[in-house]
PDB file of C-alpha atoms in Angstrom:
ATOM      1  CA  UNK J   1      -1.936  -3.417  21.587  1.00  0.00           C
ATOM      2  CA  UNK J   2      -0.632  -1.942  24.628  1.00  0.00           C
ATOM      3  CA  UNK J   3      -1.388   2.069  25.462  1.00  0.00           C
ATOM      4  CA  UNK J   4       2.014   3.727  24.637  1.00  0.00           C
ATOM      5  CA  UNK J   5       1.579   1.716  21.041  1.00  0.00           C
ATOM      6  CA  UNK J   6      -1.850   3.397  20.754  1.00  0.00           C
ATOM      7  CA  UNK J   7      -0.699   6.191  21.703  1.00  0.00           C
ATOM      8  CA  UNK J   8       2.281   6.435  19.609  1.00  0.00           C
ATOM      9  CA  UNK J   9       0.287   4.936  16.403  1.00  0.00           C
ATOM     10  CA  UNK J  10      -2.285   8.206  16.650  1.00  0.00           C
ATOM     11  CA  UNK J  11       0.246  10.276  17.031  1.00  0.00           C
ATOM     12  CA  UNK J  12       2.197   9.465  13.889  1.00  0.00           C
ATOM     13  CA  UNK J  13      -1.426   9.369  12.465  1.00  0.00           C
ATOM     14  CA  UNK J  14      -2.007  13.116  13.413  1.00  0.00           C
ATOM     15  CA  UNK J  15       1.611  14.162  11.795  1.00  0.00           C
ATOM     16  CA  UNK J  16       1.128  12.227   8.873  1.00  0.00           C
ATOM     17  CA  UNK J  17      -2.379  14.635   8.577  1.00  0.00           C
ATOM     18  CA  UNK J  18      -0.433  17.922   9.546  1.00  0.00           C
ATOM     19  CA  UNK J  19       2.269  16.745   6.691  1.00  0.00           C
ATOM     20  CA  UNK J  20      -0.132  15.745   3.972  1.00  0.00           C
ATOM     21  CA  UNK J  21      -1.981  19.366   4.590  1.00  0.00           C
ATOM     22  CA  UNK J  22       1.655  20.850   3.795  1.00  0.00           C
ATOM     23  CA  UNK J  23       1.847  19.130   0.925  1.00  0.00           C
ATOM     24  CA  UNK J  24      -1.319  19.204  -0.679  1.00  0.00           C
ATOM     25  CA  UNK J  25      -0.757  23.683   0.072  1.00  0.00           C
ATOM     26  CA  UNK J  26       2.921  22.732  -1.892  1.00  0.00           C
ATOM     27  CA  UNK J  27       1.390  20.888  -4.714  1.00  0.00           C
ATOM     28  CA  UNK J  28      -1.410  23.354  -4.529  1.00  0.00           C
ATOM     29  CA  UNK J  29       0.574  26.519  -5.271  1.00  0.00           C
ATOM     30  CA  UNK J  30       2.804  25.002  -7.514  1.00  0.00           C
ATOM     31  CA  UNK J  31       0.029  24.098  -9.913  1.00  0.00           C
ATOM     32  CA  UNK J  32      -1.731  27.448  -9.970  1.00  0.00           C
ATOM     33  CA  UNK J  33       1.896  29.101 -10.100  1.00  0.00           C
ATOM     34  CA  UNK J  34       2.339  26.859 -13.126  1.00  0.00           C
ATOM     35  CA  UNK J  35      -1.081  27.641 -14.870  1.00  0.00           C
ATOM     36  CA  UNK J  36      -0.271  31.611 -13.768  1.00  0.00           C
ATOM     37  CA  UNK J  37       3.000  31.396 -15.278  1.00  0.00           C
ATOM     38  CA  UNK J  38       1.600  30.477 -18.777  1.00  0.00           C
ATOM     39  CA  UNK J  39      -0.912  33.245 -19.331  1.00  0.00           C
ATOM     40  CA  UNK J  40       1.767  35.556 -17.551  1.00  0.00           C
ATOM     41  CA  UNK J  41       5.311  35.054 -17.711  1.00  0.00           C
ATOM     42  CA  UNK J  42       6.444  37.563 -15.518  1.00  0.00           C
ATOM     43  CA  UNK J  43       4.824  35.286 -12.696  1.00  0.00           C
ATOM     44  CA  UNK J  44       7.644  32.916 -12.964  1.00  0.00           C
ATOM     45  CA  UNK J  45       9.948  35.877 -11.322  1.00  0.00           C
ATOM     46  CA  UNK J  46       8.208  34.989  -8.091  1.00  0.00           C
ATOM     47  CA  UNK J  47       7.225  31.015  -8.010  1.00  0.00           C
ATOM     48  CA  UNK J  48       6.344  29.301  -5.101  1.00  0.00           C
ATOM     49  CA  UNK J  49       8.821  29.482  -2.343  1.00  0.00           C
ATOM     50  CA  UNK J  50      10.734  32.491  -3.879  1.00  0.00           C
ATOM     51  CA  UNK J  51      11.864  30.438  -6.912  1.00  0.00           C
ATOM     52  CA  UNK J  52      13.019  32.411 -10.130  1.00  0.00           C
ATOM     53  CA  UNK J  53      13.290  30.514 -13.246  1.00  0.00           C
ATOM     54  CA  UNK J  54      12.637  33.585 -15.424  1.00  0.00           C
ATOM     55  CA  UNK J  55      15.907  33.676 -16.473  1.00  0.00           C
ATOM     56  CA  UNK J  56      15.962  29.784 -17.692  1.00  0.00           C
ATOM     57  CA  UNK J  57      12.037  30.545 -19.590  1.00  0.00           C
ATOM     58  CA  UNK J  58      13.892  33.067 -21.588  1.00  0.00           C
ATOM     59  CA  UNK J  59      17.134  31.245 -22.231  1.00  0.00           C
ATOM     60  CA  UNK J  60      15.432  27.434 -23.010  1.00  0.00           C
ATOM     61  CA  UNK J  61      11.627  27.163 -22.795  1.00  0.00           C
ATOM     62  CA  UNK J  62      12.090  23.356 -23.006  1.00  0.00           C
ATOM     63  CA  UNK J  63      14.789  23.729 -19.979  1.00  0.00           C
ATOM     64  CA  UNK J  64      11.862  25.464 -18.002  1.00  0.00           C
ATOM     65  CA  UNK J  65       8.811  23.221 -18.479  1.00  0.00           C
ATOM     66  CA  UNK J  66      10.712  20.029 -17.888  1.00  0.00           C
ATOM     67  CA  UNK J  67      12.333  21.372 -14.693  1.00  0.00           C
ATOM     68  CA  UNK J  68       8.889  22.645 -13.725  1.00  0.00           C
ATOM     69  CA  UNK J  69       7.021  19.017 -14.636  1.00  0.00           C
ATOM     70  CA  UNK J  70       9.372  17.442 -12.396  1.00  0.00           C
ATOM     71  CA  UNK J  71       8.707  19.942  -9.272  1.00  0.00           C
ATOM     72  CA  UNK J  72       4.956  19.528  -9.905  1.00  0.00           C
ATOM     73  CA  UNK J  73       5.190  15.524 -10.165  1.00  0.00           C
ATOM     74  CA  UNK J  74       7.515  15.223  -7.186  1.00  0.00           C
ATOM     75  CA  UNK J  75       5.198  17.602  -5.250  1.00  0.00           C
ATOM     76  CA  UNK J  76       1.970  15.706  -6.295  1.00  0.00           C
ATOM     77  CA  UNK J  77       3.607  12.326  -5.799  1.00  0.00           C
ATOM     78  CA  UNK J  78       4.746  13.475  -1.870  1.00  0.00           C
ATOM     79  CA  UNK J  79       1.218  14.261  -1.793  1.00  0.00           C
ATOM     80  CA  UNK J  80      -0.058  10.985  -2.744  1.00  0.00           C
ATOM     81  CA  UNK J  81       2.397   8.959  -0.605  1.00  0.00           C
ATOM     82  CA  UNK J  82       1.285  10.467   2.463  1.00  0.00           C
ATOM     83  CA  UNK J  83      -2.460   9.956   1.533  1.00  0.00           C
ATOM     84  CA  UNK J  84      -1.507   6.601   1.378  1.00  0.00           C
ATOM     85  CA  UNK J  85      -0.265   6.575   4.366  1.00  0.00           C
ATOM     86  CA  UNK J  86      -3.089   8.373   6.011  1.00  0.00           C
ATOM     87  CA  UNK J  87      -5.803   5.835   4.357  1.00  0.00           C
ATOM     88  CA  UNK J  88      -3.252   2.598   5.606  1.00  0.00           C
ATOM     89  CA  UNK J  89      -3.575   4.137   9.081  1.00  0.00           C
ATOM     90  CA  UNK J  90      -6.848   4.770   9.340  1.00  0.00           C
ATOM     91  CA  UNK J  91      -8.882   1.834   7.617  1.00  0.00           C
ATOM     92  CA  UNK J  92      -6.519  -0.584   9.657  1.00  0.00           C
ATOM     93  CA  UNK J  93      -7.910  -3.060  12.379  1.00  0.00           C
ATOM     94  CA  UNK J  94      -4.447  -3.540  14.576  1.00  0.00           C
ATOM     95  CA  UNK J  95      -5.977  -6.390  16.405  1.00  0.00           C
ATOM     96  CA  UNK J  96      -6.285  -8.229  12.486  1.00  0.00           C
ATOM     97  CA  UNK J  97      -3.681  -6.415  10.147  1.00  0.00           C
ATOM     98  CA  UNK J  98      -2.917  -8.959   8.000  1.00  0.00           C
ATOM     99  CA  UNK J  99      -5.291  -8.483   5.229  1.00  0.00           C
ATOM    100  CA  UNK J 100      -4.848  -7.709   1.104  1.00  0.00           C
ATOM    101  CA  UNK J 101      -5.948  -4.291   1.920  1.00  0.00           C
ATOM    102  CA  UNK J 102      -3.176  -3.343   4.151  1.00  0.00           C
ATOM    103  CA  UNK J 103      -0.442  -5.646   1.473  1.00  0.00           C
ATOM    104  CA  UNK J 104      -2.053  -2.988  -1.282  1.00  0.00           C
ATOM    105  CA  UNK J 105      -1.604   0.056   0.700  1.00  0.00           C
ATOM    106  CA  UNK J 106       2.415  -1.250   1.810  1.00  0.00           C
ATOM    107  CA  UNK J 107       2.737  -1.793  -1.789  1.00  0.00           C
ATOM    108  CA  UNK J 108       1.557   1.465  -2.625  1.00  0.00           C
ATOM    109  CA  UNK J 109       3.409   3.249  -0.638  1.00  0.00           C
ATOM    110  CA  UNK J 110       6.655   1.732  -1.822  1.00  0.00           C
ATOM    111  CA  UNK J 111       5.616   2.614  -5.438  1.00  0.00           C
ATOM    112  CA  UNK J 112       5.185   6.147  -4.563  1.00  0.00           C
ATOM    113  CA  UNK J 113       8.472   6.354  -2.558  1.00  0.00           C
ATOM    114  CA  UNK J 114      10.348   4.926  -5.107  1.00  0.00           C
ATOM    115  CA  UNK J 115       9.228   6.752  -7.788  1.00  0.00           C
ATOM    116  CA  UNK J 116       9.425   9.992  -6.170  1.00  0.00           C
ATOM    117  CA  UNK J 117      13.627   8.901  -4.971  1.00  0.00           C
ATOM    118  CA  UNK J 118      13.803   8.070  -9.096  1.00  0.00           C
ATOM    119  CA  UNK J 119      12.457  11.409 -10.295  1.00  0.00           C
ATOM    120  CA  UNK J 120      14.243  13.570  -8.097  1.00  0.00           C
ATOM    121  CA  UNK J 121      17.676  11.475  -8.802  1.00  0.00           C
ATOM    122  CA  UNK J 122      17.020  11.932 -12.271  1.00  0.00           C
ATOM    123  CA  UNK J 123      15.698  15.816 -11.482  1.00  0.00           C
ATOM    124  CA  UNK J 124      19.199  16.440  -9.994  1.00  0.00           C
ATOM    125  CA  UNK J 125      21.214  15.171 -12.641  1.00  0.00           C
ATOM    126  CA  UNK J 126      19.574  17.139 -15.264  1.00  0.00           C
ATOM    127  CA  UNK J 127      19.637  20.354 -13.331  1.00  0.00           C
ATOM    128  CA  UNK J 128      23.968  19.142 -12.727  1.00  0.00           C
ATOM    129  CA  UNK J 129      24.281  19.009 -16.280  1.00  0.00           C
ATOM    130  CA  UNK J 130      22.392  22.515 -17.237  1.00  0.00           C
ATOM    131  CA  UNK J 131      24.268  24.743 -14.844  1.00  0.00           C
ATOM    132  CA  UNK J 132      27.085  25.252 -16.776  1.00  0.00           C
ATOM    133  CA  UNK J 133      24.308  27.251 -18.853  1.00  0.00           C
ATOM    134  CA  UNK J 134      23.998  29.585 -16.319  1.00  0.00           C
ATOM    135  CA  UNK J 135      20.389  30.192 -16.329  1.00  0.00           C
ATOM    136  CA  UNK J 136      19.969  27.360 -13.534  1.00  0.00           C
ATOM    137  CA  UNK J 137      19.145  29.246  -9.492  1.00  0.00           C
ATOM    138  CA  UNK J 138      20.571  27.982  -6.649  1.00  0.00           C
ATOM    139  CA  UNK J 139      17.600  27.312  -4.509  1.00  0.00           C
ATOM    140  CA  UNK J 140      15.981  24.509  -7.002  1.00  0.00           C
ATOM    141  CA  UNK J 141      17.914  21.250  -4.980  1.00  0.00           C
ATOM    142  CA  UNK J 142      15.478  22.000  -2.266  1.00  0.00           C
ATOM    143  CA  UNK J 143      12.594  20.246  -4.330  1.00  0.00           C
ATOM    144  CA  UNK J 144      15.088  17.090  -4.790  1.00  0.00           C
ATOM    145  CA  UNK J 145      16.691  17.039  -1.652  1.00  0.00           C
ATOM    146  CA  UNK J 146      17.606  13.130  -0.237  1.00  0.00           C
ATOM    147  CA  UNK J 147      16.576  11.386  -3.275  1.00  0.00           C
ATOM    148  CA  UNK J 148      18.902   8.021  -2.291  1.00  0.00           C
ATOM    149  CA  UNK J 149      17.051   8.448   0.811  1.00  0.00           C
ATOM    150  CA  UNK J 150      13.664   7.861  -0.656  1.00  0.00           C
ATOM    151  CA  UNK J 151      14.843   5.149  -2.677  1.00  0.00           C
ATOM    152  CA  UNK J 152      16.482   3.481   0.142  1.00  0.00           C
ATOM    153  CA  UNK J 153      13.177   4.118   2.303  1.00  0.00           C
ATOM    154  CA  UNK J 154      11.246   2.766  -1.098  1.00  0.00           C
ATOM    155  CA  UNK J 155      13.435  -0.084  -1.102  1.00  0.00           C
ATOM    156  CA  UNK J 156      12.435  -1.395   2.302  1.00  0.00           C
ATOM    157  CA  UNK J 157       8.876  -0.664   2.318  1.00  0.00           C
ATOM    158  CA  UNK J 158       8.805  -3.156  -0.563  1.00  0.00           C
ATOM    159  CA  UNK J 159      10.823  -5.735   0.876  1.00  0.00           C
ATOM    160  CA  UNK J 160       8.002  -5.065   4.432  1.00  0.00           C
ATOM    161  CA  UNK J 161       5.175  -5.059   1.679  1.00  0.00           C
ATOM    162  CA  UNK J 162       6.692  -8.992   0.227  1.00  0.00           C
ATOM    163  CA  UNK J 163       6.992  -9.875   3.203  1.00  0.00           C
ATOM    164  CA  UNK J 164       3.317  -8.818   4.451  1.00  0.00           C
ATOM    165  CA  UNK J 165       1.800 -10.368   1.367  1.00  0.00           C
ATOM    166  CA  UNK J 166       3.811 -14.421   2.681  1.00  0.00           C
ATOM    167  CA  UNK J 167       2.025 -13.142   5.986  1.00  0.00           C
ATOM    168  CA  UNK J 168      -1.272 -12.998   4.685  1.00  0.00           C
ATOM    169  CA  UNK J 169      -0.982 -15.998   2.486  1.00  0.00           C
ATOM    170  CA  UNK J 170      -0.292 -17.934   5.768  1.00  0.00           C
ATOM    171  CA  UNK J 171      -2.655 -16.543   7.551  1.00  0.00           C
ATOM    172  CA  UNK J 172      -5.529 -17.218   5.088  1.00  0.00           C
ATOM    173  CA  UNK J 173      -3.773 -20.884   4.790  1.00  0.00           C
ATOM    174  CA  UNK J 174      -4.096 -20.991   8.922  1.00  0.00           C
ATOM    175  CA  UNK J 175      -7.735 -19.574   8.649  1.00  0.00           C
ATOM    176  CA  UNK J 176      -8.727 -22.307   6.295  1.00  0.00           C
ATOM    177  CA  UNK J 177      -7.315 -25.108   8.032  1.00  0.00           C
ATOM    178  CA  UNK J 178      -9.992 -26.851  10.270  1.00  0.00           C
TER     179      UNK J 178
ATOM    180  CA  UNK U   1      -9.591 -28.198  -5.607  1.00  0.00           C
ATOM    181  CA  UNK U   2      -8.509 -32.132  -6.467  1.00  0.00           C
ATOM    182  CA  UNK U   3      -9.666 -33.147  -2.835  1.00  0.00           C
ATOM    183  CA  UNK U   4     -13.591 -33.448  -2.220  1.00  0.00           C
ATOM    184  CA  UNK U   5     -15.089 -33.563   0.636  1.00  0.00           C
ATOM    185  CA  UNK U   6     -18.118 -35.466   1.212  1.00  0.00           C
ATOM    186  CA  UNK U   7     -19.480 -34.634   4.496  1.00  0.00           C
ATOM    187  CA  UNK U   8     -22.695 -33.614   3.502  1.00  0.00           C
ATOM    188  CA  UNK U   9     -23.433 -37.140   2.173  1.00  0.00           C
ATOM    189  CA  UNK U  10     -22.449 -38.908   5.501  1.00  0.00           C
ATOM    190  CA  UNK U  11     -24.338 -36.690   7.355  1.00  0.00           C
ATOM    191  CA  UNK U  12     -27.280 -37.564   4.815  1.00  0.00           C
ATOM    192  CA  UNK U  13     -26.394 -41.181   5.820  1.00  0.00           C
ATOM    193  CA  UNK U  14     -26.097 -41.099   9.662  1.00  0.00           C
ATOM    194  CA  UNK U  15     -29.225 -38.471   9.582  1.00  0.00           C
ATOM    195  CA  UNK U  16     -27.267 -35.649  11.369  1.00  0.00           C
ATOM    196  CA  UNK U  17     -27.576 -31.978  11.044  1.00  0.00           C
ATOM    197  CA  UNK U  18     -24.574 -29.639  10.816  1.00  0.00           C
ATOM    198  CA  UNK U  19     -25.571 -28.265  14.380  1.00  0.00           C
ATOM    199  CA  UNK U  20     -25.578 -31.395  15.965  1.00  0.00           C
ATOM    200  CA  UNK U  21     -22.225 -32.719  14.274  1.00  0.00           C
ATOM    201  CA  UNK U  22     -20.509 -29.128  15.161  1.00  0.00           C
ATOM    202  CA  UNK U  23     -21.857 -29.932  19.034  1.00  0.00           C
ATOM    203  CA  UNK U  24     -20.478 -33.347  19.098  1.00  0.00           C
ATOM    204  CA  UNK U  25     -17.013 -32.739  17.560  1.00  0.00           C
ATOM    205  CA  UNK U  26     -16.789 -29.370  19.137  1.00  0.00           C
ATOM    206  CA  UNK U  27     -15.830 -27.614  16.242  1.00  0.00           C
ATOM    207  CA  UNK U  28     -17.430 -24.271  15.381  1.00  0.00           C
ATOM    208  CA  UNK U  29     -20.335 -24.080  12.975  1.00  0.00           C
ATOM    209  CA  UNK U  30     -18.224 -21.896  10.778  1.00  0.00           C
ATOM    210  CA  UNK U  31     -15.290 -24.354  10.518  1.00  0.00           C
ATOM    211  CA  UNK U  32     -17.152 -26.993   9.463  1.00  0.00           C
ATOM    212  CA  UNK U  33     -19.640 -25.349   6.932  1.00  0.00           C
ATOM    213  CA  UNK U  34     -16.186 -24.121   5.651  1.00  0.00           C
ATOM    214  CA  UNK U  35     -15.154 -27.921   4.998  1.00  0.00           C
ATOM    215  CA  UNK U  36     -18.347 -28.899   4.149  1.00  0.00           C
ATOM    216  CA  UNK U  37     -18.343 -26.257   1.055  1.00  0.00           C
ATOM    217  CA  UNK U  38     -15.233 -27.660   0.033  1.00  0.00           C
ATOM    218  CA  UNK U  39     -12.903 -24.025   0.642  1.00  0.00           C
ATOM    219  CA  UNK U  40     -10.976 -25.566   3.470  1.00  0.00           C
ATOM    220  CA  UNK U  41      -7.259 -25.668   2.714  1.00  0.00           C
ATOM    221  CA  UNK U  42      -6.249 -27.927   5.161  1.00  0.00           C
ATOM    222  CA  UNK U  43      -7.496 -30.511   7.710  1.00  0.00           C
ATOM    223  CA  UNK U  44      -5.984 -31.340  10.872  1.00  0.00           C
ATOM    224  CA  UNK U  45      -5.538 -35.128  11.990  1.00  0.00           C
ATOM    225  CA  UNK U  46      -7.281 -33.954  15.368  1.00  0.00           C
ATOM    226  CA  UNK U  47     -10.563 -33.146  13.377  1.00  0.00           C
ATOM    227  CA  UNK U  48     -10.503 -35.715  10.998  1.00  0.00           C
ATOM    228  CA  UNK U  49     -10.657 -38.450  14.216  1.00  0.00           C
ATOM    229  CA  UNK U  50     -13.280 -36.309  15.902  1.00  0.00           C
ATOM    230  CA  UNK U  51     -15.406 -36.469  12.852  1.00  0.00           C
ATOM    231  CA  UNK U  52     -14.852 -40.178  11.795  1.00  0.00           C
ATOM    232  CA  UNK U  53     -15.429 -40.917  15.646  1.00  0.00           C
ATOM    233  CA  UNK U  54     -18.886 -39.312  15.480  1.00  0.00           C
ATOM    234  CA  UNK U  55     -19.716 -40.091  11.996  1.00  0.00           C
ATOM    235  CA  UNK U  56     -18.506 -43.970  12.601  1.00  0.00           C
ATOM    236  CA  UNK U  57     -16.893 -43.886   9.003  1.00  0.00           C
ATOM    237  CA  UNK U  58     -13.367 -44.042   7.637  1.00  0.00           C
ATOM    238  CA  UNK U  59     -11.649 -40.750   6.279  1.00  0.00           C
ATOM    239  CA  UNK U  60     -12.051 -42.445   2.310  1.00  0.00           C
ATOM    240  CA  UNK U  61     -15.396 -42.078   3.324  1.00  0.00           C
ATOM    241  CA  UNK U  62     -15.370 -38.481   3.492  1.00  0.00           C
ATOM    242  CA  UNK U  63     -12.430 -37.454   1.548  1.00  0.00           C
ATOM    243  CA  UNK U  64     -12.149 -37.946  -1.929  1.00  0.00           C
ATOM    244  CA  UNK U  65      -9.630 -37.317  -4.592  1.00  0.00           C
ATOM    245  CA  UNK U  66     -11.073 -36.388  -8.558  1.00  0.00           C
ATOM    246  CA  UNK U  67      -8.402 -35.142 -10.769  1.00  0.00           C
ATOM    247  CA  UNK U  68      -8.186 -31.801 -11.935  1.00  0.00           C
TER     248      UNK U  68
END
């Protein structure tokens, strides 16, 4: 691999750290704002990155926890994708990268980017259809921002992870022949 | 797999070791313990010559098909 590719794979391998941290702090605070928020409602005034849904926990309970779950999922699933990422990166040999464990980790990946394009597509919808109810803030699209764009990312990884897995099958096919 | 290979047994016959066959067909050790423990996939004309060459038998000799 020449130097600038080096170069420019441990560099995308340092952001992909400084991104997961970010996340896992998101994830983080929305779980113990969630867990807060039962014992004390008047925590949900003040959620993590100034959201206020105390106005939808009074109006529809059920409105609140199922908006919540799906901040908490997508947050924890953003998490996980770039953890895969992070363990693709750094358990891979670049001088022999065709191996199952790097097919997995494609395939992962693509799971975890679709499903997170799915959930917030599905997020956004919901939230469309409650804010004629009025009790539905502003600032909540932030959490489900470019969900076609995950999906379309998710999309290709999947077709790169198919295409991996024909790459290994040949090259275990080449490594057997004598 | 349907086709076995018996390279062990004409080794047996023509007294060679695995060493000295990988030496004379210039093959590597690990490539031919691989076909001799039947999980090669594949064998290439080239190698198939170079062993029947040193070997002095025919290919039926060492290749053998048993149904499944």
């Amino acid at each position: 691999m020449s130097k600038t590719d080096n170069f420019v794979f441990w560099g995308l391998y340092s952001v992909a750290w400084l991104i997961f941290v970010g996340l896992s702090i998101e994830a983080g605070g929305l779980l113990v704002n969630f867990f807060f928020s039962l014992y004390n409602p008047e925590f949900i005034q003040n959620l993590y990155q100034k959201l206020d849904l105390i106005d939808m926990y009074q109006n529809s309970k059920l409105a609140f926890f199922g908006i919540y779950s799906f901040i908490l999922i997508i947050a924890v699933l953003k998490a996980g994708l770039f953890y895969a990422v992070i363990k693709l990166m750094h358990k891979m040999d670049l001088s022999k990268p065709f191996n199952t464990f790097v097919a997995k980790q494609i395939l992962q990946i693509s799971y975890y980017t679709l499903s997170i394009g799915f959930l917030s597509y599905i997020a956004r919808q919901i939230v469309k259809s409650l804010h004629h109810h009025g009790f539905v803030p502003n600032n909540l699209n932030q959490f489900w921002a470019d969900s076609q764009a995950f999906i379309l990312m998710g999309g290709v990884v999947y077709i790169i992870a198919i295409i991996f897995k024909k790459g290994i099958a040949l090259q275990t096919e080449n490594d057997l022949t004598v | 797999m349907a086709i076995v290979v018996n390279l062990d047994v004409m080794m047996a016959k023509r007294k060679m070791s695995l060493n000295e066959l990988s030496e004379k067909v210039d093959i590597t050790l690990a490539n031919l313990s691989i076909l001799k423990t039947g999980k090669a996939r594949a064998v290439r004309f080239s190698t198939l010559e170079a062993i029947c060459k040193v070997l002095e038998c025919q290919p039926g000799d060492i290749l053998e098909y048993v149904a499944d």
